XYZ file of C-alpha atoms in Angstrom:
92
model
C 13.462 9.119 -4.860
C 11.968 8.166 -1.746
C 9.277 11.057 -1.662
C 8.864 10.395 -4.989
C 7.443 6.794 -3.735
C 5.301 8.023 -1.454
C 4.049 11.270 -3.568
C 3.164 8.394 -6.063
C 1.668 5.982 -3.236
C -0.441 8.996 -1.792
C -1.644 9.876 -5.370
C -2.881 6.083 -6.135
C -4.630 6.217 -2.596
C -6.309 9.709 -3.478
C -7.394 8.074 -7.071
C -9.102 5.381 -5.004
C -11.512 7.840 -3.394
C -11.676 10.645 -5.764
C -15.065 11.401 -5.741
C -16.020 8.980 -3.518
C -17.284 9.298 0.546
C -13.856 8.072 2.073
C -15.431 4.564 2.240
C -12.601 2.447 0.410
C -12.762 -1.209 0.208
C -11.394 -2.182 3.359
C -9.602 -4.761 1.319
C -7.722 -1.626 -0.597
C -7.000 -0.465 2.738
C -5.439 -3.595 4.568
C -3.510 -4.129 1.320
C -1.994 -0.608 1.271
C -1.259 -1.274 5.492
C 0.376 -4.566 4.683
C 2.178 -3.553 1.870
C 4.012 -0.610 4.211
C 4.062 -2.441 6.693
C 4.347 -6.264 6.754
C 6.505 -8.942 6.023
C 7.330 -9.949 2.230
C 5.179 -13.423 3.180
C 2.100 -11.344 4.640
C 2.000 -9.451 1.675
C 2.304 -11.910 -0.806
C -0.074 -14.552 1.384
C -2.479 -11.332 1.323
C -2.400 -10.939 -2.712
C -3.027 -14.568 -2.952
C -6.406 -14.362 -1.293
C -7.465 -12.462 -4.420
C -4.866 -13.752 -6.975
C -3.548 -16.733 -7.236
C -1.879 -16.336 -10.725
C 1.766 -16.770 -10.249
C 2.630 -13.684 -12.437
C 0.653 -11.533 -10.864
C 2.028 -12.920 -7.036
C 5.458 -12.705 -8.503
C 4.829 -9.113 -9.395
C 3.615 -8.552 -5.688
C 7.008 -10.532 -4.283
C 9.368 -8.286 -6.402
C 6.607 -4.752 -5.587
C 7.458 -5.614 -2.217
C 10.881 -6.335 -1.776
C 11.304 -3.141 -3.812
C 9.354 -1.239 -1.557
C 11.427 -2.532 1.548
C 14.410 -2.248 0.433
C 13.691 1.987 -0.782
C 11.664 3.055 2.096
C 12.743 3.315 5.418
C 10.703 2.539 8.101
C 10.044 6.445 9.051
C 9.495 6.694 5.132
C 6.907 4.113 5.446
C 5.012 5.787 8.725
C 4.899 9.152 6.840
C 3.236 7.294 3.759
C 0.486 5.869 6.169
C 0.000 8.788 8.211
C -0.488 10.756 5.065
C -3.311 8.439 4.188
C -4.708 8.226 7.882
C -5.275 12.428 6.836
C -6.846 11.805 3.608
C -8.739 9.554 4.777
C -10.025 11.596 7.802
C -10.453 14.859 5.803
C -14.164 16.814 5.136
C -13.023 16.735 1.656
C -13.584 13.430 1.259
């Protein structure tokens, strides 16, 4: 299951700049880093700069705690260092 999540994570990031030059909001980007990578409150603090409907920040609360509690934290360096390399590639 886990490389499931981050086979699915990569894909959504590779969606995002299908296409495109590589430049992705730097909003989608911060998002994806906090997501991995910071706390539940970051996260959900970060998603309420954008969003403040409660459903959707619930959403974002319960994304998250998934996310932690299915990942490890080597799971969650792979996932980012994938998308450090897509990002970085001459395909792009």
């Amino acid at each position: 299951m886990k490389p499931a999540s981050a086979l699915v994570l990569l894909g959504t990031a590779l969606l995002l700049i299908l296409g495109a030059n590589c430049d992705i909001c730097p909003a989608v980007k911060k998002d994806v880093e906090i997501f991995m990578k910071g706390t539940l409150e970051e996260y959900v603090a970060y998603v309420s700069r954008f969003q403040s409907n409660p459903l959707v920040l619930n959403n974002a609360k319960i994304l998250k705690q998934c996310i932690d509690a299915k990942l490890t934290e080597e799971d969650k360096d792979l996932v980012l260092s994938g998308l450090d390399k897509v990002y970085a590639s001459d395909l792009c």
